[in-house]
PDB file of C-alpha atoms in Angstrom:
ATOM      1  CA  MET A   1     -33.870 -84.384 125.955  1.00  0.00           C
ATOM      2  CA  SER A   2     -37.034 -82.517 126.913  1.00  0.00           C
ATOM      3  CA  ARG A   3     -35.090 -80.479 129.507  1.00  0.00           C
ATOM      4  CA  HIS A   4     -32.749 -78.825 127.018  1.00  0.00           C
ATOM      5  CA  PRO A   5     -35.273 -76.342 125.581  1.00  0.00           C
ATOM      6  CA  ARG A   6     -36.104 -75.108 129.118  1.00  0.00           C
ATOM      7  CA  LEU A   7     -32.396 -74.710 129.962  1.00  0.00           C
ATOM      8  CA  LEU A   8     -31.776 -72.839 126.762  1.00  0.00           C
ATOM      9  CA  ALA A   9     -34.750 -70.546 127.407  1.00  0.00           C
ATOM     10  CA  GLY A  10     -33.518 -69.807 130.955  1.00  0.00           C
ATOM     11  CA  ALA A  11     -30.036 -69.009 129.739  1.00  0.00           C
ATOM     12  CA  ALA A  12     -31.472 -66.669 127.126  1.00  0.00           C
ATOM     13  CA  LEU A  13     -33.430 -64.813 129.799  1.00  0.00           C
ATOM     14  CA  LEU A  14     -30.283 -64.386 131.921  1.00  0.00           C
ATOM     15  CA  LEU A  15     -28.215 -63.176 128.993  1.00  0.00           C
ATOM     16  CA  ALA A  16     -30.828 -60.734 127.692  1.00  0.00           C
ATOM     17  CA  PRO A  17     -30.060 -57.845 130.096  1.00  0.00           C
ATOM     18  CA  LEU A  18     -26.335 -58.234 129.444  1.00  0.00           C
ATOM     19  CA  LEU A  19     -26.880 -58.171 125.720  1.00  0.00           C
ATOM     20  CA  LEU A  20     -29.119 -55.145 126.004  1.00  0.00           C
ATOM     21  CA  ALA A  21     -26.564 -53.350 128.187  1.00  0.00           C
ATOM     22  CA  SER A  22     -23.763 -54.108 125.760  1.00  0.00           C
ATOM     23  CA  CYS A  23     -25.871 -52.786 122.906  1.00  0.00           C
ATOM     24  CA  GLY A  24     -26.986 -49.655 124.810  1.00  0.00           C
ATOM     25  CA  PRO A  25     -25.180 -46.282 124.996  1.00  0.00           C
ATOM     26  CA  LYS A  26     -21.692 -46.439 126.478  1.00  0.00           C
ATOM     27  CA  ALA A  27     -20.138 -43.872 128.797  1.00  0.00           C
ATOM     28  CA  SER A  28     -17.252 -42.120 127.048  1.00  0.00           C
ATOM     29  CA  GLU A  29     -16.800 -38.800 128.886  1.00  0.00           C
ATOM     30  CA  ILE A  30     -17.608 -36.837 132.051  1.00  0.00           C
ATOM     31  CA  ARG A  31     -18.939 -33.547 130.731  1.00  0.00           C
ATOM     32  CA  LEU A  32     -18.487 -30.771 133.304  1.00  0.00           C
ATOM     33  CA  LYS A  33     -20.691 -27.702 133.619  1.00  0.00           C
ATOM     34  CA  GLU A  34     -17.554 -25.565 134.006  1.00  0.00           C
ATOM     35  CA  LYS A  35     -13.839 -26.280 133.873  1.00  0.00           C
ATOM     36  CA  LYS A  36     -12.778 -23.141 135.762  1.00  0.00           C
ATOM     37  CA  LEU A  37     -14.399 -21.879 138.940  1.00  0.00           C
ATOM     38  CA  THR A  38     -13.650 -18.868 141.145  1.00  0.00           C
ATOM     39  CA  VAL A  39     -15.146 -18.611 144.626  1.00  0.00           C
ATOM     40  CA  TYR A  40     -15.120 -15.194 146.272  1.00  0.00           C
ATOM     41  CA  GLY A  41     -15.049 -15.365 150.058  1.00  0.00           C
ATOM     42  CA  LEU A  42     -14.329 -18.004 152.676  1.00  0.00           C
ATOM     43  CA  ASP A  43     -16.813 -20.487 154.111  1.00  0.00           C
ATOM     44  CA  ARG A  44     -18.939 -20.231 150.980  1.00  0.00           C
ATOM     45  CA  THR A  45     -20.643 -23.162 149.322  1.00  0.00           C
ATOM     46  CA  VAL A  46     -21.070 -23.627 145.587  1.00  0.00           C
ATOM     47  CA  SER A  47     -21.975 -26.633 143.479  1.00  0.00           C
ATOM     48  CA  VAL A  48     -20.073 -28.176 140.617  1.00  0.00           C
ATOM     49  CA  GLY A  49     -21.632 -30.777 138.443  1.00  0.00           C
ATOM     50  CA  GLY A  50     -21.126 -32.996 135.491  1.00  0.00           C
ATOM     51  CA  ASP A  51     -22.911 -35.553 133.371  1.00  0.00           C
ATOM     52  CA  VAL A  52     -21.706 -38.856 132.031  1.00  0.00           C
ATOM     53  CA  VAL A  53     -22.235 -38.807 128.273  1.00  0.00           C
ATOM     54  CA  ASP A  54     -21.734 -41.162 125.356  1.00  0.00           C
ATOM     55  CA  GLY A  55     -19.761 -40.546 122.194  1.00  0.00           C
ATOM     56  CA  LYS A  56     -22.623 -38.488 120.753  1.00  0.00           C
ATOM     57  CA  GLY A  57     -22.779 -36.225 123.803  1.00  0.00           C
ATOM     58  CA  GLU A  58     -26.016 -37.745 125.049  1.00  0.00           C
ATOM     59  CA  ILE A  59     -26.422 -38.251 128.807  1.00  0.00           C
ATOM     60  CA  VAL A  60     -26.067 -41.843 129.928  1.00  0.00           C
ATOM     61  CA  PRO A  61     -28.261 -42.440 133.004  1.00  0.00           C
ATOM     62  CA  GLY A  62     -27.321 -44.581 135.955  1.00  0.00           C
ATOM     63  CA  PHE A  63     -23.741 -43.409 136.494  1.00  0.00           C
ATOM     64  CA  MET A  64     -22.550 -41.600 139.615  1.00  0.00           C
ATOM     65  CA  VAL A  65     -19.220 -39.785 139.634  1.00  0.00           C
ATOM     66  CA  ALA A  66     -17.043 -39.386 142.727  1.00  0.00           C
ATOM     67  CA  TRP A  67     -15.509 -35.984 143.547  1.00  0.00           C
ATOM     68  CA  GLU A  68     -12.282 -35.126 145.342  1.00  0.00           C
ATOM     69  CA  SER A  69     -10.200 -31.996 146.033  1.00  0.00           C
ATOM     70  CA  SER A  70      -6.440 -31.844 145.527  1.00  0.00           C
ATOM     71  CA  ASN A  71      -6.134 -29.308 148.351  1.00  0.00           C
ATOM     72  CA  PRO A  72      -8.751 -29.578 151.131  1.00  0.00           C
ATOM     73  CA  LYS A  73      -6.996 -26.697 152.948  1.00  0.00           C
ATOM     74  CA  VAL A  74      -8.217 -24.431 150.147  1.00  0.00           C
ATOM     75  CA  ALA A  75     -11.564 -26.092 149.392  1.00  0.00           C
ATOM     76  CA  THR A  76     -13.363 -29.290 150.321  1.00  0.00           C
ATOM     77  CA  VAL A  77     -15.812 -31.118 148.091  1.00  0.00           C
ATOM     78  CA  ASN A  78     -18.585 -33.555 148.924  1.00  0.00           C
ATOM     79  CA  PRO A  79     -17.639 -36.848 147.186  1.00  0.00           C
ATOM     80  CA  GLN A  80     -21.220 -37.685 146.213  1.00  0.00           C
ATOM     81  CA  THR A  81     -22.835 -34.303 145.453  1.00  0.00           C
ATOM     82  CA  GLY A  82     -19.934 -32.167 144.230  1.00  0.00           C
ATOM     83  CA  SER A  83     -20.798 -29.443 146.750  1.00  0.00           C
ATOM     84  CA  VAL A  84     -17.695 -27.265 147.265  1.00  0.00           C
ATOM     85  CA  LYS A  85     -16.870 -25.267 150.407  1.00  0.00           C
ATOM     86  CA  SER A  86     -14.140 -22.617 150.354  1.00  0.00           C
ATOM     87  CA  VAL A  87     -11.669 -22.774 153.257  1.00  0.00           C
ATOM     88  CA  SER A  88      -8.787 -20.402 152.498  1.00  0.00           C
ATOM     89  CA  ALA A  89      -7.342 -18.345 149.650  1.00  0.00           C
ATOM     90  CA  GLY A  90      -5.499 -20.424 147.064  1.00  0.00           C
ATOM     91  CA  LYS A  91      -5.940 -22.873 144.223  1.00  0.00           C
ATOM     92  CA  ALA A  92      -7.044 -26.496 144.025  1.00  0.00           C
ATOM     93  CA  ARG A  93      -8.036 -29.026 141.402  1.00  0.00           C
ATOM     94  CA  LEU A  94     -11.365 -30.792 141.688  1.00  0.00           C
ATOM     95  CA  THR A  95     -11.542 -34.221 140.112  1.00  0.00           C
ATOM     96  CA  ALA A  96     -14.675 -36.026 138.979  1.00  0.00           C
ATOM     97  CA  ARG A  97     -13.935 -39.736 138.625  1.00  0.00           C
ATOM     98  CA  LEU A  98     -15.753 -42.790 137.296  1.00  0.00           C
ATOM     99  CA  ASP A  99     -14.293 -46.254 137.947  1.00  0.00           C
ATOM    100  CA  LYS A 100     -16.062 -48.322 135.276  1.00  0.00           C
ATOM    101  CA  PRO A 101     -15.317 -47.350 132.616  1.00  0.00           C
ATOM    102  CA  PRO A 102     -12.317 -45.393 133.970  1.00  0.00           C
ATOM    103  CA  LEU A 103     -13.021 -41.704 133.260  1.00  0.00           C
ATOM    104  CA  GLU A 104     -11.805 -38.439 134.797  1.00  0.00           C
ATOM    105  CA  ALA A 105     -12.535 -34.723 134.428  1.00  0.00           C
ATOM    106  CA  HIS A 106     -11.060 -31.745 136.263  1.00  0.00           C
ATOM    107  CA  VAL A 107     -12.129 -28.298 137.477  1.00  0.00           C
ATOM    108  CA  ALA A 108      -9.511 -25.610 138.133  1.00  0.00           C
ATOM    109  CA  LEU A 109     -10.658 -23.880 141.320  1.00  0.00           C
ATOM    110  CA  GLU A 110      -9.441 -20.611 142.824  1.00  0.00           C
ATOM    111  CA  VAL A 111     -10.594 -19.185 146.160  1.00  0.00           C
ATOM    112  CA  ILE A 112     -10.197 -15.432 146.682  1.00  0.00           C
ATOM    113  CA  ASP A 113     -10.512 -14.067 150.203  1.00  0.00           C
ATOM    114  CA  ILE A 114     -13.052 -11.246 149.925  1.00  0.00           C
ATOM    115  CA  ALA A 115     -15.143 -10.481 153.008  1.00  0.00           C
ATOM    116  CA  SER A 116     -16.582  -7.046 152.219  1.00  0.00           C
ATOM    117  CA  VAL A 117     -17.122  -4.621 149.379  1.00  0.00           C
ATOM    118  CA  ASN A 118     -17.712  -1.015 150.444  1.00  0.00           C
ATOM    119  CA  VAL A 119     -18.727   1.882 148.232  1.00  0.00           C
ATOM    120  CA  SER A 120     -18.388   5.487 149.346  1.00  0.00           C
ATOM    121  CA  PRO A 121     -20.109   7.749 149.795  1.00  0.00           C
ATOM    122  CA  LEU A 122     -22.951   5.559 151.062  1.00  0.00           C
ATOM    123  CA  ARG A 123     -25.445   8.071 149.680  1.00  0.00           C
ATOM    124  CA  MET A 124     -25.029  11.155 147.521  1.00  0.00           C
ATOM    125  CA  THR A 125     -26.872  13.774 145.538  1.00  0.00           C
ATOM    126  CA  LEU A 126     -25.531  14.446 142.066  1.00  0.00           C
ATOM    127  CA  ALA A 127     -26.406  18.085 141.358  1.00  0.00           C
ATOM    128  CA  GLY A 128     -25.985  20.092 138.180  1.00  0.00           C
ATOM    129  CA  PRO A 129     -26.915  19.665 134.513  1.00  0.00           C
ATOM    130  CA  ALA A 130     -27.463  16.238 132.972  1.00  0.00           C
ATOM    131  CA  GLY A 131     -24.104  14.659 132.227  1.00  0.00           C
ATOM    132  CA  THR A 132     -22.545  15.641 135.556  1.00  0.00           C
ATOM    133  CA  SER A 133     -20.175  12.906 136.733  1.00  0.00           C
ATOM    134  CA  PHE A 134     -18.739  11.803 140.063  1.00  0.00           C
ATOM    135  CA  PRO A 135     -16.323   8.929 140.869  1.00  0.00           C
ATOM    136  CA  LEU A 136     -17.329   6.484 143.577  1.00  0.00           C
ATOM    137  CA  VAL A 137     -14.650   4.956 145.800  1.00  0.00           C
ATOM    138  CA  LEU A 138     -14.398   1.164 146.071  1.00  0.00           C
ATOM    139  CA  GLU A 139     -12.864  -0.514 149.121  1.00  0.00           C
ATOM    140  CA  THR A 140     -12.546  -4.294 149.345  1.00  0.00           C
ATOM    141  CA  ARG A 141     -11.270  -6.127 152.400  1.00  0.00           C
ATOM    142  CA  ALA A 142     -10.278  -9.708 153.196  1.00  0.00           C
ATOM    143  CA  SER A 143     -11.592 -11.721 156.139  1.00  0.00           C
ATOM    144  CA  ARG A 144      -8.911 -10.338 158.486  1.00  0.00           C
ATOM    145  CA  GLY A 145      -9.491  -6.750 157.419  1.00  0.00           C
ATOM    146  CA  ALA A 146      -6.628  -6.267 154.987  1.00  0.00           C
ATOM    147  CA  LEU A 147      -7.300  -4.143 151.912  1.00  0.00           C
ATOM    148  CA  VAL A 148      -7.448  -6.201 148.719  1.00  0.00           C
ATOM    149  CA  PRO A 149      -7.224  -4.448 145.332  1.00  0.00           C
ATOM    150  CA  MET A 150      -9.998  -5.884 143.189  1.00  0.00           C
ATOM    151  CA  THR A 151     -12.047  -4.923 140.138  1.00  0.00           C
ATOM    152  CA  ALA A 152     -15.804  -4.853 140.646  1.00  0.00           C
ATOM    153  CA  VAL A 153     -18.767  -5.097 138.302  1.00  0.00           C
ATOM    154  CA  TRP A 154     -20.763  -1.860 138.541  1.00  0.00           C
ATOM    155  CA  VAL A 155     -24.523  -1.662 137.864  1.00  0.00           C
ATOM    156  CA  SER A 156     -27.117   1.116 138.175  1.00  0.00           C
ATOM    157  CA  SER A 157     -30.620  -0.011 139.129  1.00  0.00           C
ATOM    158  CA  ASP A 158     -32.075   2.766 136.950  1.00  0.00           C
ATOM    159  CA  PRO A 159     -29.804   3.853 134.070  1.00  0.00           C
ATOM    160  CA  LYS A 160     -32.492   6.351 133.019  1.00  0.00           C
ATOM    161  CA  VAL A 161     -31.599   8.338 136.161  1.00  0.00           C
ATOM    162  CA  ALA A 162     -27.844   7.748 136.287  1.00  0.00           C
ATOM    163  CA  THR A 163     -25.364   5.446 134.610  1.00  0.00           C
ATOM    164  CA  VAL A 164     -22.151   3.998 135.995  1.00  0.00           C
ATOM    165  CA  ASP A 165     -19.107   2.888 134.029  1.00  0.00           C
ATOM    166  CA  ALA A 166     -16.634   0.065 134.666  1.00  0.00           C
ATOM    167  CA  SER A 167     -14.487   2.236 136.946  1.00  0.00           C
ATOM    168  CA  GLY A 168     -17.349   3.422 139.174  1.00  0.00           C
ATOM    169  CA  ILE A 169     -17.915   6.871 137.647  1.00  0.00           C
ATOM    170  CA  VAL A 170     -21.587   7.851 137.974  1.00  0.00           C
ATOM    171  CA  THR A 171     -23.121  10.185 135.370  1.00  0.00           C
ATOM    172  CA  SER A 172     -26.490  11.896 135.754  1.00  0.00           C
ATOM    173  CA  VAL A 173     -29.198  11.457 133.111  1.00  0.00           C
ATOM    174  CA  ALA A 174     -32.480  12.699 134.620  1.00  0.00           C
ATOM    175  CA  GLU A 175     -33.906  13.625 137.998  1.00  0.00           C
ATOM    176  CA  GLY A 176     -34.789  10.707 140.232  1.00  0.00           C
ATOM    177  CA  LYS A 177     -33.271   8.031 142.426  1.00  0.00           C
ATOM    178  CA  THR A 178     -31.160   4.981 141.686  1.00  0.00           C
ATOM    179  CA  THR A 179     -28.917   2.532 143.501  1.00  0.00           C
ATOM    180  CA  VAL A 180     -25.426   1.900 142.218  1.00  0.00           C
ATOM    181  CA  LYS A 181     -24.040  -1.512 143.135  1.00  0.00           C
ATOM    182  CA  ALA A 182     -20.500  -2.870 142.992  1.00  0.00           C
ATOM    183  CA  SER A 183     -20.145  -6.656 142.991  1.00  0.00           C
ATOM    184  CA  ILE A 184     -17.227  -9.055 143.218  1.00  0.00           C
ATOM    185  CA  GLY A 185     -18.722 -12.498 142.793  1.00  0.00           C
ATOM    186  CA  ASP A 186     -21.654 -12.579 145.220  1.00  0.00           C
ATOM    187  CA  VAL A 187     -20.063 -10.012 147.590  1.00  0.00           C
ATOM    188  CA  SER A 188     -21.371  -6.498 146.987  1.00  0.00           C
ATOM    189  CA  GLY A 189     -21.740  -2.964 148.266  1.00  0.00           C
ATOM    190  CA  ALA A 190     -23.997  -0.134 147.137  1.00  0.00           C
ATOM    191  CA  THR A 191     -24.721   3.572 147.326  1.00  0.00           C
ATOM    192  CA  ASP A 192     -27.999   5.431 146.942  1.00  0.00           C
ATOM    193  CA  VAL A 193     -27.874   8.182 144.326  1.00  0.00           C
ATOM    194  CA  VAL A 194     -30.274  11.111 143.971  1.00  0.00           C
ATOM    195  CA  VAL A 195     -30.069  13.226 140.806  1.00  0.00           C
ATOM    196  CA  VAL A 196     -31.251  16.843 140.843  1.00  0.00           C
ATOM    197  CA  LEU A 197     -30.847  18.995 137.745  1.00  0.00           C
ATOM    198  CA  ARG A 198     -30.120  22.123 139.791  1.00  0.00           C
ATOM    199  CA  SER A 199     -26.777  23.861 139.910  1.00  0.00           C
ATOM    200  CA  ILE A 200     -25.100  24.653 143.206  1.00  0.00           C
ATOM    201  CA  GLU A 201     -24.869  28.365 143.908  1.00  0.00           C
ATOM    202  CA  THR A 202     -23.082  28.268 147.274  1.00  0.00           C
ATOM    203  CA  LEU A 203     -21.014  25.741 149.184  1.00  0.00           C
ATOM    204  CA  GLU A 204     -20.254  26.380 152.862  1.00  0.00           C
ATOM    205  CA  ALA A 205     -18.087  24.335 155.229  1.00  0.00           C
ATOM    206  CA  THR A 206     -17.987  24.462 159.035  1.00  0.00           C
ATOM    207  CA  PRO A 207     -15.912  24.755 161.092  1.00  0.00           C
ATOM    208  CA  LEU A 208     -13.567  26.955 159.074  1.00  0.00           C
ATOM    209  CA  ASN A 209     -10.615  26.212 161.371  1.00  0.00           C
ATOM    210  CA  ILE A 210      -9.766  22.793 162.798  1.00  0.00           C
ATOM    211  CA  PRO A 211      -7.070  22.106 165.410  1.00  0.00           C
ATOM    212  CA  LEU A 212      -6.197  18.406 165.688  1.00  0.00           C
ATOM    213  CA  LYS A 213      -3.780  16.153 167.475  1.00  0.00           C
ATOM    214  CA  VAL A 214      -2.023  13.468 165.468  1.00  0.00           C
ATOM    215  CA  GLY A 215      -4.469  10.586 165.078  1.00  0.00           C
ATOM    216  CA  GLU A 216      -7.542  12.664 165.916  1.00  0.00           C
ATOM    217  CA  ALA A 217     -10.453  13.028 163.498  1.00  0.00           C
ATOM    218  CA  LEU A 218     -13.228  15.558 162.987  1.00  0.00           C
ATOM    219  CA  ASP A 219     -16.132  15.709 160.529  1.00  0.00           C
ATOM    220  CA  VAL A 220     -16.670  18.811 158.406  1.00  0.00           C
ATOM    221  CA  THR A 221     -20.262  19.878 157.887  1.00  0.00           C
ATOM    222  CA  LEU A 222     -20.962  20.948 154.322  1.00  0.00           C
ATOM    223  CA  VAL A 223     -24.070  22.841 153.192  1.00  0.00           C
ATOM    224  CA  ALA A 224     -24.846  23.254 149.491  1.00  0.00           C
ATOM    225  CA  ARG A 225     -27.595  25.571 148.242  1.00  0.00           C
ATOM    226  CA  ASP A 226     -29.138  26.147 144.824  1.00  0.00           C
ATOM    227  CA  ALA A 227     -29.879  29.509 143.185  1.00  0.00           C
ATOM    228  CA  GLN A 228     -33.090  29.844 145.207  1.00  0.00           C
ATOM    229  CA  GLY A 229     -31.222  29.249 148.456  1.00  0.00           C
ATOM    230  CA  GLN A 230     -32.699  25.778 148.933  1.00  0.00           C
ATOM    231  CA  PRO A 231     -30.331  23.247 150.517  1.00  0.00           C
ATOM    232  CA  ILE A 232     -29.250  20.182 148.546  1.00  0.00           C
ATOM    233  CA  PRO A 233     -28.464  17.429 151.067  1.00  0.00           C
ATOM    234  CA  ASP A 234     -25.659  14.871 150.680  1.00  0.00           C
ATOM    235  CA  VAL A 235     -24.223  16.687 147.705  1.00  0.00           C
ATOM    236  CA  ALA A 236     -21.410  14.792 145.979  1.00  0.00           C
ATOM    237  CA  VAL A 237     -18.110  16.584 146.503  1.00  0.00           C
ATOM    238  CA  THR A 238     -14.434  15.810 146.003  1.00  0.00           C
ATOM    239  CA  TRP A 239     -12.238  16.317 149.075  1.00  0.00           C
ATOM    240  CA  THR A 240      -8.533  17.116 148.871  1.00  0.00           C
ATOM    241  CA  SER A 241      -5.793  18.138 151.281  1.00  0.00           C
ATOM    242  CA  SER A 242      -2.992  20.495 150.248  1.00  0.00           C
ATOM    243  CA  ASP A 243      -0.603  18.457 152.417  1.00  0.00           C
ATOM    244  CA  PRO A 244      -1.687  14.836 153.054  1.00  0.00           C
ATOM    245  CA  SER A 245       1.359  14.359 155.326  1.00  0.00           C
ATOM    246  CA  VAL A 246      -0.331  16.755 157.774  1.00  0.00           C
ATOM    247  CA  ALA A 247      -3.989  15.743 157.398  1.00  0.00           C
ATOM    248  CA  THR A 248      -6.185  13.746 155.038  1.00  0.00           C
ATOM    249  CA  CYS A 249      -9.891  14.066 154.295  1.00  0.00           C
ATOM    250  CA  SER A 250     -12.349  11.498 152.993  1.00  0.00           C
ATOM    251  CA  SER A 251     -16.117  12.020 152.798  1.00  0.00           C
ATOM    252  CA  GLY A 252     -15.728  15.079 155.016  1.00  0.00           C
ATOM    253  CA  ARG A 253     -13.764  13.356 157.801  1.00  0.00           C
ATOM    254  CA  VAL A 254     -10.446  15.095 158.505  1.00  0.00           C
ATOM    255  CA  VAL A 255      -7.724  12.981 160.141  1.00  0.00           C
ATOM    256  CA  GLY A 256      -4.531  14.396 161.653  1.00  0.00           C
ATOM    257  CA  VAL A 257      -1.437  12.667 160.282  1.00  0.00           C
ATOM    258  CA  GLY A 258       1.570  14.759 161.309  1.00  0.00           C
ATOM    259  CA  PRO A 259       2.447  18.187 162.810  1.00  0.00           C
ATOM    260  CA  GLY A 260       1.914  21.175 160.537  1.00  0.00           C
ATOM    261  CA  SER A 261      -0.802  23.031 158.674  1.00  0.00           C
ATOM    262  CA  THR A 262      -2.826  22.218 155.573  1.00  0.00           C
ATOM    263  CA  THR A 263      -5.938  23.292 153.709  1.00  0.00           C
ATOM    264  CA  VAL A 264      -8.792  20.878 153.157  1.00  0.00           C
ATOM    265  CA  ARG A 265     -10.886  21.717 150.117  1.00  0.00           C
ATOM    266  CA  ALA A 266     -14.320  20.494 149.026  1.00  0.00           C
ATOM    267  CA  VAL A 267     -15.155  20.897 145.332  1.00  0.00           C
ATOM    268  CA  CYS A 268     -18.501  20.444 143.610  1.00  0.00           C
ATOM    269  CA  GLY A 269     -18.610  21.607 140.011  1.00  0.00           C
ATOM    270  CA  ALA A 270     -17.569  25.259 139.913  1.00  0.00           C
ATOM    271  CA  ARG A 271     -18.097  25.735 143.660  1.00  0.00           C
ATOM    272  CA  SER A 272     -15.653  25.051 146.467  1.00  0.00           C
ATOM    273  CA  ALA A 273     -15.182  25.518 150.206  1.00  0.00           C
ATOM    274  CA  GLU A 274     -11.998  25.469 152.276  1.00  0.00           C
ATOM    275  CA  VAL A 275     -11.088  24.588 155.843  1.00  0.00           C
ATOM    276  CA  ALA A 276      -7.799  25.464 157.557  1.00  0.00           C
ATOM    277  CA  VAL A 277      -6.324  22.545 159.538  1.00  0.00           C
ATOM    278  CA  ILE A 278      -3.531  22.696 162.127  1.00  0.00           C
ATOM    279  CA  VAL A 279      -2.115  19.454 163.522  1.00  0.00           C
ATOM    280  CA  PHE A 280       0.083  19.489 166.623  1.00  0.00           C
TER     281      PHE A 280
END
C-alpha cells in the first residue's frame, strides 16, 4: 500500500506537461506577411514568411511551417526558410503548411522578366525659366533583350531642384543638380539633371547635311548658348524626323531607315536647329 502514493506522484509528473500543453495557446492559423508577391527579374531571391498564431492572433512559439511551390519552373522555395528564387516569367502558388494541427496558407506569386531599366538621356541640362519641363524616355528590357512595356516609379533625389511626375516628365524648380530615378521593383535606371535658369539664345547643329546608307548611323553635335554666348552643355532637346520611314533620330543619333530625304529637327523651348538627311 505504501507504493501507491509514489506511483500516483510519478504519474502526475508525467501528465503535467501534457496538461499544461493542452491548457496553453493553440495554433489556429498561419498568418502570412503578404498574400500576393511580385518578383521583378529572374534569378532573384526574396523571402516570404509567416507566423503560427492562436485564435487571438498571438504568435504561438515552437511551430515550424513547411513551404512548397506549385510551379518550380517559375519559382522555387526553400521548404524550411521560405526563401524564394525566381526562375522564369509566370505565376505560381506558394503554400505554407503545418501538419499538426493541419493548417495551410497561400501566397499568390508572379515573376516578371525585367533585366534592365534605362532612362534617356543619361544626363541633361534643363535650361529656361523655372517650370520648364522635359519628358524622359523609359526603356525596359527582358533577360533576352526584348522590349517590355512597363510602368515605373519615378523619384527625384532633390525635388527642390526638379520634380518628376508619374510619367517621367521633369520640371525645373531652382538651379542645382538632382538625379531622377525610375524603378520597377528593385530594377532601376537614372539620369543626372542639371537645372540652369538661363534661356537659350542660339541652338546650332552640325553637320547640317548628312548622307547615310540604310542601317548606318551618325551623331549630330548640338551646341546651345545663352544670351551672353556661354555654352550650355547637354541641353535637353526634343528630336523629330519629318519622315521616320527615311531616318529616325533619338538623343542626337540619326539612323538611316529607307531611301529618301528627311529633315531632322532639334527643339529646345523657342529655339530649334535642323539637319538635312539623305538616305540611299
